[in-house]
Coordinates of C-alpha atoms in Angstrom, one line a residue:
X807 CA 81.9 43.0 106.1
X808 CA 80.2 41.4 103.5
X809 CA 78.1 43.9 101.1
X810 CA 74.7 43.7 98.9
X811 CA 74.5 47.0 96.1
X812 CA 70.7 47.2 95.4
X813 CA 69.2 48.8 92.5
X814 CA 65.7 49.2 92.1
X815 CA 64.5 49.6 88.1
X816 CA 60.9 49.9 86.2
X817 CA 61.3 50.6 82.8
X818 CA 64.3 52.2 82.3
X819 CA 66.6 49.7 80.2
X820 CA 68.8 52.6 78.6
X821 CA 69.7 54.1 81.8
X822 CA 69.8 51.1 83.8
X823 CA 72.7 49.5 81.1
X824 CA 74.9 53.0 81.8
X825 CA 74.1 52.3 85.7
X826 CA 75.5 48.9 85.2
X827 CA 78.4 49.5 83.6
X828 CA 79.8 51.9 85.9
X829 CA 78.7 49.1 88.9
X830 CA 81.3 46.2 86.1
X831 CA 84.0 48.9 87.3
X832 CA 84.4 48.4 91.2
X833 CA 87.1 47.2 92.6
X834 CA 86.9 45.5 95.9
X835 CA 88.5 42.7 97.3
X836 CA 85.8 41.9 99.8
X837 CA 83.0 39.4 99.7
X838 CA 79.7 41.4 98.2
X839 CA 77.3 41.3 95.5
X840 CA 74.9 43.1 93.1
X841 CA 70.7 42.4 93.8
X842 CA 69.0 43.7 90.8
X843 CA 65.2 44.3 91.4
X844 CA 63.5 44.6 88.0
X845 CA 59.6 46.7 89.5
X846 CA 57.4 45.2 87.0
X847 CA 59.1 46.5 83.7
X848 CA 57.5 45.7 80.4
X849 CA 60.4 47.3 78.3
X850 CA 64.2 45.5 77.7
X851 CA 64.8 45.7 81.5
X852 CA 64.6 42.0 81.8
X853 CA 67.1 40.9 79.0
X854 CA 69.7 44.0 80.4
X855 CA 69.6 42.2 83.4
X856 CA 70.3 38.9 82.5
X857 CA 72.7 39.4 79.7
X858 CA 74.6 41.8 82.0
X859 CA 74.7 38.9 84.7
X860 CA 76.1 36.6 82.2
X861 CA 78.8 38.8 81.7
X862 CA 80.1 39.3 85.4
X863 CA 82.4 37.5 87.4
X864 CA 80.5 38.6 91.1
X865 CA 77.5 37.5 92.1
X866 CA 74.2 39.6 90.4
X867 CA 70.8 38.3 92.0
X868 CA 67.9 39.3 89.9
X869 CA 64.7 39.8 91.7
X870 CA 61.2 40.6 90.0
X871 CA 58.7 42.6 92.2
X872 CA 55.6 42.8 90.3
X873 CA 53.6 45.8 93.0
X874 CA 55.0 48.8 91.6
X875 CA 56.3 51.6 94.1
X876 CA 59.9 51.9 95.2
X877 CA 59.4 50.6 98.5
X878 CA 58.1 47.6 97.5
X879 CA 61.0 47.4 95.1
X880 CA 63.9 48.0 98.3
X881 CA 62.2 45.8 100.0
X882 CA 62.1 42.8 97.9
X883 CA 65.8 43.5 97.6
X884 CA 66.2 43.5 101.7
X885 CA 64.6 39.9 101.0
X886 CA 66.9 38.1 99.0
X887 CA 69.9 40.5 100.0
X888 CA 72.6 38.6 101.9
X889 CA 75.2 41.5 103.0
X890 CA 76.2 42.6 106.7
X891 CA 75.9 46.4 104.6
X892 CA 73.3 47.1 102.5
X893 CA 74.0 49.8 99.4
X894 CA 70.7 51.4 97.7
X895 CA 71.4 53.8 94.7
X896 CA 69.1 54.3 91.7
X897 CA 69.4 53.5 87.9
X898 CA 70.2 56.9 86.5
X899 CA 73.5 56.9 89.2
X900 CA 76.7 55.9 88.3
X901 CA 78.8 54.4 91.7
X902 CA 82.3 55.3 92.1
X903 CA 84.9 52.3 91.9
X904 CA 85.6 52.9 95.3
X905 CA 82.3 52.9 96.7
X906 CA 82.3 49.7 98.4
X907 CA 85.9 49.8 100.1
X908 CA 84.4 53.8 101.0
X909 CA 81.1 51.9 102.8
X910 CA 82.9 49.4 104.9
X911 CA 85.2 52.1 105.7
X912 CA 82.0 54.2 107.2
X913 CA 80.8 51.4 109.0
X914 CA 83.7 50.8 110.7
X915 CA 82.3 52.4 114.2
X916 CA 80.2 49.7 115.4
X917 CA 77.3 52.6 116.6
X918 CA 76.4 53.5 112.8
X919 CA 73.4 51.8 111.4
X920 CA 72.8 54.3 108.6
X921 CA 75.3 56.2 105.8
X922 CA 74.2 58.7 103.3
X923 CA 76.6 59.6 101.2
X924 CA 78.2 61.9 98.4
X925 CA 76.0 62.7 95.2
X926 CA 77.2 64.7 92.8
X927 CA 75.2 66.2 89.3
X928 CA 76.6 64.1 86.6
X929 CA 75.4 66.7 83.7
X930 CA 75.8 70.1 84.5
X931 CA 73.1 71.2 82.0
X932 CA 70.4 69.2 84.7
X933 CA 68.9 71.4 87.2
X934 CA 70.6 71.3 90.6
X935 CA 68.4 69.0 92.4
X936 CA 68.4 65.6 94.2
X937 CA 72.2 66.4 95.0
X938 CA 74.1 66.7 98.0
X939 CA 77.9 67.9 97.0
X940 CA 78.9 68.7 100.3
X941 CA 82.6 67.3 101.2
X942 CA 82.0 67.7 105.0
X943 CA 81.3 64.3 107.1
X944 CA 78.2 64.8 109.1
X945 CA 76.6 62.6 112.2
X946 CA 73.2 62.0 113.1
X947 CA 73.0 61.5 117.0
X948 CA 70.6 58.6 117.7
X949 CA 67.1 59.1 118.5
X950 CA 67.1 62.8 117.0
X951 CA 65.2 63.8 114.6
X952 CA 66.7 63.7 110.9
X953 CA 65.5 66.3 108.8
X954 CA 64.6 65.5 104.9
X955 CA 67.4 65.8 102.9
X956 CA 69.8 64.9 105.0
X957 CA 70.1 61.4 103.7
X958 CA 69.9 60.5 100.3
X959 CA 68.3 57.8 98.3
X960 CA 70.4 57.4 95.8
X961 CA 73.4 56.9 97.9
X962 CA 72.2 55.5 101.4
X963 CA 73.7 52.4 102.9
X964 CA 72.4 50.4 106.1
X965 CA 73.7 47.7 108.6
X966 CA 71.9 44.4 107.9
X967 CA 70.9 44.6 112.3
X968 CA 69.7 48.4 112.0
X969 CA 67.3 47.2 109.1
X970 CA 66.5 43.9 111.0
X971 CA 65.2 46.3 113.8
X972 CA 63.2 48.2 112.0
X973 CA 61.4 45.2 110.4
X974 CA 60.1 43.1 112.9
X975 CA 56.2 45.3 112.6
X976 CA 56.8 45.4 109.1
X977 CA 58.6 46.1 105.8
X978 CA 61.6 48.3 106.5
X979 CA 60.6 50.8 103.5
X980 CA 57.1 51.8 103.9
X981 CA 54.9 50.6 101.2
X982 CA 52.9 53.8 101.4
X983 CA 55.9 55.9 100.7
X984 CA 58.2 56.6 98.0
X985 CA 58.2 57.6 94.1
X986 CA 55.1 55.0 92.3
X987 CA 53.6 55.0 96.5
X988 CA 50.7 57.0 97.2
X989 CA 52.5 59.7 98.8
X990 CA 55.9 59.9 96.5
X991 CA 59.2 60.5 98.8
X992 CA 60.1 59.9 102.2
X993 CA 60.9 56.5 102.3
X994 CA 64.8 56.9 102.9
X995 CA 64.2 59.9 105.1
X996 CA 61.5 57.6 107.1
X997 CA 63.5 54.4 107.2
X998 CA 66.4 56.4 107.8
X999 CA 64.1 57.8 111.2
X1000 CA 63.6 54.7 112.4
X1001 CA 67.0 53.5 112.6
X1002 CA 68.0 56.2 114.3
X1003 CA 64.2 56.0 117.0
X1004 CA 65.8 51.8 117.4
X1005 CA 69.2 54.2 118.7
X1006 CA 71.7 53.7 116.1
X1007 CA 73.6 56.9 115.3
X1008 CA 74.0 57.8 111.2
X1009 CA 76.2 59.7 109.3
X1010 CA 76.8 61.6 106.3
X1011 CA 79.8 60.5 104.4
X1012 CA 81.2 62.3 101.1
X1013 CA 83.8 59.3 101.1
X1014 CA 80.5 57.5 99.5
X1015 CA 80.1 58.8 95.6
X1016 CA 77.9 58.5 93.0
X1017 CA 77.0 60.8 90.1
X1018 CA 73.6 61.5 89.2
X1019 CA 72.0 61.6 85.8
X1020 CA 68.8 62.3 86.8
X1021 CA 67.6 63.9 83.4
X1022 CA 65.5 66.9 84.8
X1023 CA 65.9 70.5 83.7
X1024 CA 64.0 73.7 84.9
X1025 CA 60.5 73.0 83.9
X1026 CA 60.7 69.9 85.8
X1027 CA 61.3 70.6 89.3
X1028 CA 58.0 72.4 90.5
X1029 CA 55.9 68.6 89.8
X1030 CA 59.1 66.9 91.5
X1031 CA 58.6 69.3 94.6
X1032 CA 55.4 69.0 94.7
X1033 CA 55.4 65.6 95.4
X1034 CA 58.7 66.0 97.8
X1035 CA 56.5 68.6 100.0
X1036 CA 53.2 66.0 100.4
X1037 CA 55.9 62.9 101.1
X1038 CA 57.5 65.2 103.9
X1039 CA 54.2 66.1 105.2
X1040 CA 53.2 62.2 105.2
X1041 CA 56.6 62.0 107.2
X1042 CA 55.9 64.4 109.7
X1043 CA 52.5 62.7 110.4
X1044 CA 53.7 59.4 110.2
X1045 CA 56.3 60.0 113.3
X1046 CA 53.7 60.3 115.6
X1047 CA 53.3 56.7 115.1
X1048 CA 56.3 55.7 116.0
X1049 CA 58.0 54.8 119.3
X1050 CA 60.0 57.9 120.7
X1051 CA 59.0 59.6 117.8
X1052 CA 56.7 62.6 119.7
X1053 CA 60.2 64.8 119.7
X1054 CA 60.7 64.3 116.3
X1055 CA 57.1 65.1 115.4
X1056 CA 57.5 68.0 117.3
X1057 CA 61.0 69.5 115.8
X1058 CA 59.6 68.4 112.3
X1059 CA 56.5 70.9 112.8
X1060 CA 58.4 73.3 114.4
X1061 CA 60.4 73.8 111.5
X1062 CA 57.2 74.5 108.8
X1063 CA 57.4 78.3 109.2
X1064 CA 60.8 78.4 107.9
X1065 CA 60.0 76.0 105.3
X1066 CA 57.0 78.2 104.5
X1067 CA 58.7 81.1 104.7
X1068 CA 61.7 79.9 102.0
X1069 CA 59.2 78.1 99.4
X1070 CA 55.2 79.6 100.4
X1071 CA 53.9 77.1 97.8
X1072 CA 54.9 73.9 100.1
X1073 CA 52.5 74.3 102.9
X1074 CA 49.5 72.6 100.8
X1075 CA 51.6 69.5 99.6
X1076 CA 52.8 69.1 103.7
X1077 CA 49.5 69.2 105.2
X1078 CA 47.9 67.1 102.3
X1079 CA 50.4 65.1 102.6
X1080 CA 49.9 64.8 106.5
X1081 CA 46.1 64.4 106.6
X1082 CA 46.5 61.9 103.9
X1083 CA 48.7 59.6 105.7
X1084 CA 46.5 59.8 109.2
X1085 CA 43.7 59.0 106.6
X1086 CA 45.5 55.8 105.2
X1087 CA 46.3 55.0 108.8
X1088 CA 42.9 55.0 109.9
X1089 CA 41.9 53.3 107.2
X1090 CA 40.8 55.7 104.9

């Protein structure tokens, strides 16, 4: 299976050259390459990117998306992407060599059209968030609904077909969703919904790693979940929209007294985050 690595970047040139150079060290003897999508940056962005292209020996597409918002950013990556698996990770992640012979190894049953995989805190003075360190292999059944968290952004991989389905009404990351978006997280979550609604089956795969340097210590992480509590609410709503997705509305909701229960302070940024989206669906 041939593979495309997306990495979505917007101002971030010293990260972004530490990202790259862990992407220089994979080995794999399959066809793939490395699509670059430079989100409207005004710093050194551009010049990392070309002078690291120079330097490489696979094939690095550059892509300039000028609308901020990381789904706009994916998807202009999807665009130009020419893999049978598409790899998302972010610039403050650094792959494992083996990432790519760990993908095609996921994707070997012909059911799965979405893999999340391993991340792991890169510097343990960061707070313990955005992670998922589990080492056991999970599966999503299709057409169920997938909770948030259970796939990862910064290590999430899809079949070229599970994407194409997804697409045909529209972008396969929602413009509205998603870190610079008006409602800022639940793209992968929402994308990874779909696939599954289209009746692909996903799993979670540890065999995928990447480290994450995300930078954030303790006074950090209230803003950050506040804007992870209105993007899961804008979820929630949005699966009423979608084909089949009434069951998975209704398990989504069904689970907010529990999420009350463990974090009181989320049930504003969810039902903002729900009446907001039915607002920007209705025009509003």
């Amino acid at each position: 299976m041939t593979i495309s690595l997306i990495i979505c970047t917007r101002n971030r040139a010293g990260p972004l050259r530490r990202c790259l150079a862990a992407v220089a060290a994979i080995a794999h003897d399959g066809d793939w390459e490395l699509v670059i999508v430079d989100n409207g940056s005004v710093d050194a962005t551009a010049e990392t990117i070309r002078a690291f292209a120079a330097a490489q020996d696979f094939r690095v597409v550059p892509v300039f998306q000028p609308v901020a918002g990381l789904s706009n950013a994916r998807n202009a990556g999807v665009a130009v992407a020419t893999g049978e698996l598409m790899l998302f990770t972010d610039d403050d992640c650094y792959v494992a060599p083996d990432l790519l012979d760990a993908a095609r190894a996921a994707f070997a049953d012909p059911t799965i059209g979405f893999v999340s995989g391993r991340v792991r805190l890169f510097d343990p003075l960061d707070a313990r968030i955005t992670i998922n360190e589990s080492t056991t292999p999970l599966r999503f059944p299709a057409r169920r609904f997938l909770a948030t968290g259970l796939v990862k952004g910064a290590n999430l991989a899809f079949r070229r077909a599970a994407l194409a389905a997804i697409s045909r009404g529209g972008p396969p990351f929602d413009p509205l969703l998603g870190a610079g978006a008006r409602f800022p997280a639940g793209e992968d979550s929402d994308a990874a919904q779909r696939v599954a609604l289209a009746g692909w089956a996903g799993a979670y795969d540890p065999r995928l790693v990447v480290d994450h340097h995300h930078g954030r210590r303790g006074h950090d992480v209230a803003a950050l979940f506040r804007g992870y509590d209105i993007g899961r609410g804008a979820f929630h709503a949005k699966l009423l929209t979608l084909d089949g997705g009434l069951r998975p509305a209704l398990s989504a909701w069904a689970g907010l007294p529990s999420r009350v229960r463990a974090r009181p302070g989320l049930l504003g940024g969810e039902l903002r985050g729900a009446l907001g989206y039915w607002r920007a669906m209705l025009g509003g």
